[in-house]
PDB file of C-alpha atoms in Angstrom:
ATOM      1  CA  UNK U   1     129.004 -46.962 157.562  1.00 37.00           C
ATOM      2  CA  UNK U   2     131.390 -44.611 159.276  1.00 37.00           C
ATOM      3  CA  UNK U   3     130.987 -40.851 159.425  1.00 36.00           C
ATOM      4  CA  UNK U   4     132.752 -38.786 156.801  1.00 37.00           C
ATOM      5  CA  UNK U   5     133.262 -35.974 159.286  1.00 37.00           C
ATOM      6  CA  UNK U   6     136.097 -37.828 161.007  1.00 37.00           C
ATOM      7  CA  UNK U   7     138.175 -38.143 157.832  1.00 43.00           C
ATOM      8  CA  UNK U   8     140.959 -35.625 158.396  1.00 41.00           C
ATOM      9  CA  UNK U   9     144.051 -37.570 157.258  1.00 39.00           C
ATOM     10  CA  UNK U  10     145.744 -36.946 160.577  1.00 38.00           C
ATOM     11  CA  UNK U  11     149.199 -38.097 161.584  1.00 38.00           C
ATOM     12  CA  UNK U  12     149.457 -41.650 162.861  1.00 43.00           C
ATOM     13  CA  UNK U  13     149.531 -40.729 166.549  1.00 42.00           C
ATOM     14  CA  UNK U  14     146.338 -38.707 166.094  1.00 39.00           C
ATOM     15  CA  UNK U  15     144.279 -41.436 164.497  1.00 81.00           C
ATOM     16  CA  UNK U  16     145.673 -42.557 161.164  1.00 87.00           C
ATOM     17  CA  UNK U  17     144.037 -45.949 161.533  1.00 91.00           C
ATOM     18  CA  UNK U  18     140.661 -44.349 162.199  1.00 91.00           C
ATOM     19  CA  UNK U  19     141.096 -42.201 159.086  1.00 92.00           C
ATOM     20  CA  UNK U  20     141.967 -45.275 157.003  1.00 95.00           C
ATOM     21  CA  UNK U  21     138.929 -47.162 158.244  1.00 96.00           C
ATOM     22  CA  UNK U  22     136.691 -44.145 157.645  1.00 96.00           C
ATOM     23  CA  UNK U  23     137.911 -43.714 154.086  1.00 97.00           C
ATOM     24  CA  UNK U  24     137.435 -47.378 153.270  1.00 98.00           C
ATOM     25  CA  UNK U  25     133.935 -47.099 154.718  1.00 97.00           C
ATOM     26  CA  UNK U  26     133.150 -44.000 152.688  1.00 98.00           C
ATOM     27  CA  UNK U  27     134.398 -45.559 149.452  1.00 98.00           C
ATOM     28  CA  UNK U  28     132.282 -48.637 150.186  1.00 97.00           C
ATOM     29  CA  UNK U  29     129.220 -46.427 150.587  1.00 97.00           C
ATOM     30  CA  UNK U  30     129.837 -44.389 147.426  1.00 98.00           C
ATOM     31  CA  UNK U  31     130.588 -47.430 145.268  1.00 97.00           C
ATOM     32  CA  UNK U  32     127.840 -49.756 146.511  1.00 95.00           C
ATOM     33  CA  UNK U  33     124.917 -47.497 145.581  1.00 96.00           C
ATOM     34  CA  UNK U  34     124.146 -43.888 144.646  1.00 97.00           C
ATOM     35  CA  UNK U  35     124.636 -41.771 147.790  1.00 97.00           C
ATOM     36  CA  UNK U  36     121.758 -39.845 149.370  1.00 97.00           C
ATOM     37  CA  UNK U  37     121.762 -36.058 149.303  1.00 98.00           C
ATOM     38  CA  UNK U  38     122.518 -35.923 153.028  1.00 98.00           C
ATOM     39  CA  UNK U  39     125.842 -37.708 152.492  1.00 98.00           C
ATOM     40  CA  UNK U  40     126.736 -35.512 149.521  1.00 98.00           C
ATOM     41  CA  UNK U  41     126.041 -32.424 151.628  1.00 97.00           C
ATOM     42  CA  UNK U  42     128.056 -33.780 154.563  1.00 97.00           C
ATOM     43  CA  UNK U  43     131.101 -34.379 152.383  1.00 97.00           C
ATOM     44  CA  UNK U  44     130.648 -30.998 150.695  1.00 97.00           C
ATOM     45  CA  UNK U  45     130.751 -29.267 154.076  1.00 95.00           C
ATOM     46  CA  UNK U  46     133.898 -31.060 155.237  1.00 92.00           C
ATOM     47  CA  UNK U  47     136.819 -29.028 156.546  1.00 85.00           C
ATOM     48  CA  UNK U  48     139.917 -29.219 154.339  1.00 81.00           C
ATOM     49  CA  UNK U  49     143.472 -29.404 155.623  1.00 75.00           C
ATOM     50  CA  UNK U  50     146.832 -30.617 154.372  1.00 78.00           C
ATOM     51  CA  UNK U  51     148.762 -30.540 151.122  1.00 82.00           C
ATOM     52  CA  UNK U  52     149.440 -34.181 150.250  1.00 92.00           C
ATOM     53  CA  UNK U  53     148.339 -35.810 146.991  1.00 95.00           C
ATOM     54  CA  UNK U  54     145.683 -37.746 148.893  1.00 95.00           C
ATOM     55  CA  UNK U  55     144.391 -34.602 150.559  1.00 94.00           C
ATOM     56  CA  UNK U  56     144.202 -32.826 147.197  1.00 95.00           C
ATOM     57  CA  UNK U  57     142.129 -35.739 145.879  1.00 96.00           C
ATOM     58  CA  UNK U  58     139.861 -35.455 148.918  1.00 96.00           C
ATOM     59  CA  UNK U  59     139.503 -31.713 148.250  1.00 96.00           C
ATOM     60  CA  UNK U  60     138.403 -32.462 144.677  1.00 96.00           C
ATOM     61  CA  UNK U  61     135.689 -34.794 145.962  1.00 97.00           C
ATOM     62  CA  UNK U  62     134.568 -32.206 148.515  1.00 97.00           C
ATOM     63  CA  UNK U  63     134.297 -29.638 145.719  1.00 96.00           C
ATOM     64  CA  UNK U  64     132.266 -32.044 143.587  1.00 97.00           C
ATOM     65  CA  UNK U  65     129.896 -32.747 146.466  1.00 98.00           C
ATOM     66  CA  UNK U  66     129.220 -29.046 147.029  1.00 97.00           C
ATOM     67  CA  UNK U  67     127.186 -28.920 143.815  1.00 96.00           C
ATOM     68  CA  UNK U  68     126.197 -32.574 143.423  1.00 97.00           C
ATOM     69  CA  UNK U  69     122.503 -33.427 143.240  1.00 97.00           C
ATOM     70  CA  UNK U  70     121.273 -36.856 144.287  1.00 98.00           C
ATOM     71  CA  UNK U  71     119.229 -37.561 141.160  1.00 98.00           C
ATOM     72  CA  UNK U  72     122.050 -36.658 138.765  1.00 98.00           C
ATOM     73  CA  UNK U  73     124.500 -38.794 140.738  1.00 98.00           C
ATOM     74  CA  UNK U  74     122.025 -41.691 140.713  1.00 97.00           C
ATOM     75  CA  UNK U  75     121.682 -41.466 136.936  1.00 97.00           C
ATOM     76  CA  UNK U  76     125.458 -41.391 136.535  1.00 97.00           C
ATOM     77  CA  UNK U  77     125.896 -44.374 138.854  1.00 97.00           C
ATOM     78  CA  UNK U  78     123.391 -46.434 136.882  1.00 96.00           C
ATOM     79  CA  UNK U  79     124.930 -45.383 133.559  1.00 95.00           C
ATOM     80  CA  UNK U  80     128.442 -46.366 134.681  1.00 97.00           C
ATOM     81  CA  UNK U  81     127.923 -49.404 136.886  1.00 96.00           C
ATOM     82  CA  UNK U  82     124.492 -50.846 136.081  1.00 93.00           C
ATOM     83  CA  UNK U  83     123.471 -50.085 132.503  1.00 77.00           C
ATOM     84  CA  UNK U  84     121.522 -52.337 130.164  1.00 76.00           C
ATOM     85  CA  UNK U  85     123.361 -55.589 129.666  1.00 77.00           C
ATOM     86  CA  UNK U  86     127.075 -55.254 130.490  1.00 84.00           C
ATOM     87  CA  UNK U  87     127.914 -52.170 132.615  1.00 92.00           C
ATOM     88  CA  UNK U  88     130.371 -49.668 131.190  1.00 95.00           C
ATOM     89  CA  UNK U  89     132.664 -50.155 134.186  1.00 96.00           C
ATOM     90  CA  UNK U  90     132.806 -53.405 136.151  1.00 95.00           C
ATOM     91  CA  UNK U  91     133.295 -53.191 139.912  1.00 97.00           C
ATOM     92  CA  UNK U  92     133.928 -56.920 140.401  1.00 95.00           C
ATOM     93  CA  UNK U  93     137.350 -58.386 141.072  1.00 95.00           C
ATOM     94  CA  UNK U  94     136.656 -61.634 139.205  1.00 93.00           C
ATOM     95  CA  UNK U  95     136.158 -59.700 135.974  1.00 93.00           C
ATOM     96  CA  UNK U  96     139.600 -58.083 136.181  1.00 94.00           C
ATOM     97  CA  UNK U  97     141.379 -61.190 137.458  1.00 92.00           C
ATOM     98  CA  UNK U  98     139.817 -63.821 135.181  1.00 89.00           C
ATOM     99  CA  UNK U  99     137.831 -61.951 132.538  1.00 86.00           C
ATOM    100  CA  UNK U 100     134.532 -63.345 133.770  1.00 84.00           C
ATOM    101  CA  UNK U 101     132.158 -62.905 136.702  1.00 84.00           C
ATOM    102  CA  UNK U 102     131.578 -65.531 139.397  1.00 78.00           C
ATOM    103  CA  UNK U 103     134.880 -67.293 138.648  1.00 79.00           C
ATOM    104  CA  UNK U 104     137.695 -68.849 140.708  1.00 90.00           C
ATOM    105  CA  UNK U 105     138.822 -65.544 142.317  1.00 91.00           C
ATOM    106  CA  UNK U 106     135.362 -65.214 143.908  1.00 93.00           C
ATOM    107  CA  UNK U 107     135.528 -68.766 145.275  1.00 93.00           C
ATOM    108  CA  UNK U 108     138.962 -68.056 146.763  1.00 95.00           C
ATOM    109  CA  UNK U 109     137.658 -64.822 148.271  1.00 95.00           C
ATOM    110  CA  UNK U 110     134.724 -66.619 149.875  1.00 94.00           C
ATOM    111  CA  UNK U 111     137.123 -69.129 151.422  1.00 95.00           C
ATOM    112  CA  UNK U 112     139.240 -66.356 152.933  1.00 94.00           C
ATOM    113  CA  UNK U 113     136.178 -64.496 154.202  1.00 94.00           C
ATOM    114  CA  UNK U 114     135.023 -67.674 155.915  1.00 93.00           C
ATOM    115  CA  UNK U 115     138.411 -67.985 157.621  1.00 91.00           C
ATOM    116  CA  UNK U 116     137.950 -64.417 158.882  1.00 90.00           C
ATOM    117  CA  UNK U 117     134.518 -65.324 160.220  1.00 87.00           C
ATOM    118  CA  UNK U 118     132.770 -63.110 157.642  1.00 88.00           C
ATOM    119  CA  UNK U 119     129.953 -63.805 155.219  1.00 79.00           C
ATOM    120  CA  UNK U 120     127.665 -61.809 152.970  1.00 78.00           C
ATOM    121  CA  UNK U 121     124.493 -60.530 154.604  1.00 77.00           C
ATOM    122  CA  UNK U 122     121.210 -61.764 153.169  1.00 69.00           C
ATOM    123  CA  UNK U 123     120.203 -58.213 152.245  1.00 73.00           C
ATOM    124  CA  UNK U 124     123.359 -57.608 150.160  1.00 74.00           C
ATOM    125  CA  UNK U 125     122.667 -58.220 146.487  1.00 75.00           C
ATOM    126  CA  UNK U 126     126.198 -57.792 145.109  1.00 84.00           C
ATOM    127  CA  UNK U 127     128.733 -60.615 145.167  1.00 90.00           C
ATOM    128  CA  UNK U 128     131.579 -60.482 147.651  1.00 94.00           C
ATOM    129  CA  UNK U 129     134.141 -59.407 145.037  1.00 95.00           C
ATOM    130  CA  UNK U 130     132.363 -56.098 144.430  1.00 96.00           C
ATOM    131  CA  UNK U 131     134.809 -53.290 145.176  1.00 97.00           C
ATOM    132  CA  UNK U 132     132.456 -51.795 147.755  1.00 97.00           C
ATOM    133  CA  UNK U 133     132.272 -55.095 149.633  1.00 96.00           C
ATOM    134  CA  UNK U 134     136.053 -55.439 149.644  1.00 97.00           C
ATOM    135  CA  UNK U 135     136.433 -51.903 150.989  1.00 98.00           C
ATOM    136  CA  UNK U 136     133.989 -52.769 153.753  1.00 96.00           C
ATOM    137  CA  UNK U 137     136.058 -55.829 154.672  1.00 96.00           C
ATOM    138  CA  UNK U 138     139.173 -53.653 154.863  1.00 97.00           C
ATOM    139  CA  UNK U 139     137.300 -51.195 157.069  1.00 96.00           C
ATOM    140  CA  UNK U 140     136.416 -54.070 159.379  1.00 94.00           C
ATOM    141  CA  UNK U 141     139.976 -55.402 159.473  1.00 95.00           C
ATOM    142  CA  UNK U 142     141.213 -51.952 160.523  1.00 95.00           C
ATOM    143  CA  UNK U 143     138.476 -50.908 162.928  1.00 93.00           C
ATOM    144  CA  UNK U 144     137.380 -54.162 164.553  1.00 90.00           C
ATOM    145  CA  UNK U 145     138.404 -55.125 168.086  1.00 87.00           C
ATOM    146  CA  UNK U 146     138.921 -58.715 166.915  1.00 84.00           C
ATOM    147  CA  UNK U 147     142.655 -59.040 167.617  1.00 79.00           C
ATOM    148  CA  UNK U 148     142.820 -62.490 166.018  1.00 81.00           C
ATOM    149  CA  UNK U 149     141.538 -61.475 162.599  1.00 78.00           C
ATOM    150  CA  UNK U 150     141.695 -57.672 162.532  1.00 78.00           C
ATOM    151  CA  UNK U 151     145.364 -56.685 162.492  1.00 88.00           C
ATOM    152  CA  UNK U 152     147.941 -55.263 160.097  1.00 91.00           C
ATOM    153  CA  UNK U 153     149.069 -58.695 158.888  1.00 92.00           C
ATOM    154  CA  UNK U 154     145.482 -59.656 158.050  1.00 93.00           C
ATOM    155  CA  UNK U 155     144.925 -56.338 156.295  1.00 95.00           C
ATOM    156  CA  UNK U 156     148.009 -56.780 154.136  1.00 96.00           C
ATOM    157  CA  UNK U 157     147.199 -60.409 153.317  1.00 95.00           C
ATOM    158  CA  UNK U 158     143.608 -59.618 152.324  1.00 96.00           C
ATOM    159  CA  UNK U 159     144.478 -56.522 150.306  1.00 97.00           C
ATOM    160  CA  UNK U 160     147.295 -58.238 148.431  1.00 97.00           C
ATOM    161  CA  UNK U 161     145.243 -61.367 147.722  1.00 96.00           C
ATOM    162  CA  UNK U 162     141.976 -59.793 146.641  1.00 97.00           C
ATOM    163  CA  UNK U 163     142.486 -56.120 145.731  1.00 98.00           C
ATOM    164  CA  UNK U 164     146.025 -55.202 144.798  1.00 97.00           C
ATOM    165  CA  UNK U 165     146.102 -56.719 141.309  1.00 97.00           C
ATOM    166  CA  UNK U 166     143.051 -54.924 139.935  1.00 97.00           C
ATOM    167  CA  UNK U 167     141.692 -52.004 141.977  1.00 98.00           C
ATOM    168  CA  UNK U 168     143.870 -49.374 140.272  1.00 98.00           C
ATOM    169  CA  UNK U 169     142.745 -50.651 136.846  1.00 97.00           C
ATOM    170  CA  UNK U 170     139.143 -50.349 137.986  1.00 98.00           C
ATOM    171  CA  UNK U 171     139.667 -46.785 139.190  1.00 98.00           C
ATOM    172  CA  UNK U 172     141.445 -45.889 135.943  1.00 98.00           C
ATOM    173  CA  UNK U 173     138.480 -47.219 133.965  1.00 97.00           C
ATOM    174  CA  UNK U 174     136.105 -44.972 135.898  1.00 98.00           C
ATOM    175  CA  UNK U 175     138.361 -41.934 135.503  1.00 98.00           C
ATOM    176  CA  UNK U 176     138.687 -42.571 131.769  1.00 97.00           C
ATOM    177  CA  UNK U 177     134.938 -42.714 131.162  1.00 97.00           C
ATOM    178  CA  UNK U 178     133.391 -39.713 129.428  1.00 96.00           C
ATOM    179  CA  UNK U 179     130.239 -40.408 131.454  1.00 96.00           C
ATOM    180  CA  UNK U 180     132.021 -40.030 134.793  1.00 97.00           C
ATOM    181  CA  UNK U 181     131.480 -36.614 136.311  1.00 97.00           C
ATOM    182  CA  UNK U 182     130.846 -37.065 140.035  1.00 98.00           C
ATOM    183  CA  UNK U 183     132.519 -40.464 140.059  1.00 98.00           C
ATOM    184  CA  UNK U 184     135.706 -39.177 138.445  1.00 98.00           C
ATOM    185  CA  UNK U 185     136.961 -37.559 141.706  1.00 98.00           C
ATOM    186  CA  UNK U 186     135.619 -40.563 143.643  1.00 98.00           C
ATOM    187  CA  UNK U 187     137.744 -42.860 141.482  1.00 98.00           C
ATOM    188  CA  UNK U 188     140.770 -40.569 141.716  1.00 98.00           C
ATOM    189  CA  UNK U 189     140.560 -40.497 145.508  1.00 98.00           C
ATOM    190  CA  UNK U 190     140.169 -44.277 145.611  1.00 98.00           C
ATOM    191  CA  UNK U 191     143.096 -44.863 143.240  1.00 98.00           C
ATOM    192  CA  UNK U 192     145.464 -42.609 145.158  1.00 98.00           C
ATOM    193  CA  UNK U 193     144.363 -44.093 148.464  1.00 98.00           C
ATOM    194  CA  UNK U 194     144.918 -47.642 147.193  1.00 98.00           C
ATOM    195  CA  UNK U 195     148.364 -46.662 145.908  1.00 97.00           C
ATOM    196  CA  UNK U 196     149.221 -45.215 149.322  1.00 96.00           C
ATOM    197  CA  UNK U 197     148.045 -48.454 150.925  1.00 97.00           C
ATOM    198  CA  UNK U 198     150.269 -50.474 148.592  1.00 97.00           C
ATOM    199  CA  UNK U 199     153.290 -48.360 149.475  1.00 95.00           C
ATOM    200  CA  UNK U 200     152.564 -48.648 153.181  1.00 94.00           C
ATOM    201  CA  UNK U 201     152.183 -52.431 153.019  1.00 94.00           C
ATOM    202  CA  UNK U 202     155.437 -52.695 151.056  1.00 93.00           C
ATOM    203  CA  UNK U 203     157.231 -50.753 153.795  1.00 89.00           C
ATOM    204  CA  UNK U 204     155.655 -52.688 156.680  1.00 75.00           C
TER     205      UNK U 204
END
């Protein structure tokens, strides 16, 4: 994944696309599995700048990481997203779009990923509609040198088709959970970032 140290929310001519890709990559890392202590410490030591809503959300995550301990975050992750039986919060698009896992939205996603020349790695255990996996695809579509597939039109098409309808609901579910401590600012940052992305795509 990309380094969190380069996330500065700069102006477009100073690397806005790099910042977008970095944030998608960071969210993918935080949502796929409990983060290691080294990552928590790196985020906690990040330099803060700016006064936008997104930057305030980033500051809240930085503050949470300053005191976060890996084991406590791991326990919270498992309580929220793994659990015994059905997780408290689902991170899969098919659940929000159809009410069930492994349904038609996942099949449609796999078709679109194939058209982009992408497929799930053998060592990835989660299905492709996991929010972390979708964030990683967006990171690729922003950061890749593949001019055929990785461009603004492809980003907008993928986001609108496979993320837009449900990602805010997912983030709201995390924020609303009484068990979410560390992941509350993670979800808030993700929600605000996704809302900014929606606004930007609407204006494109």
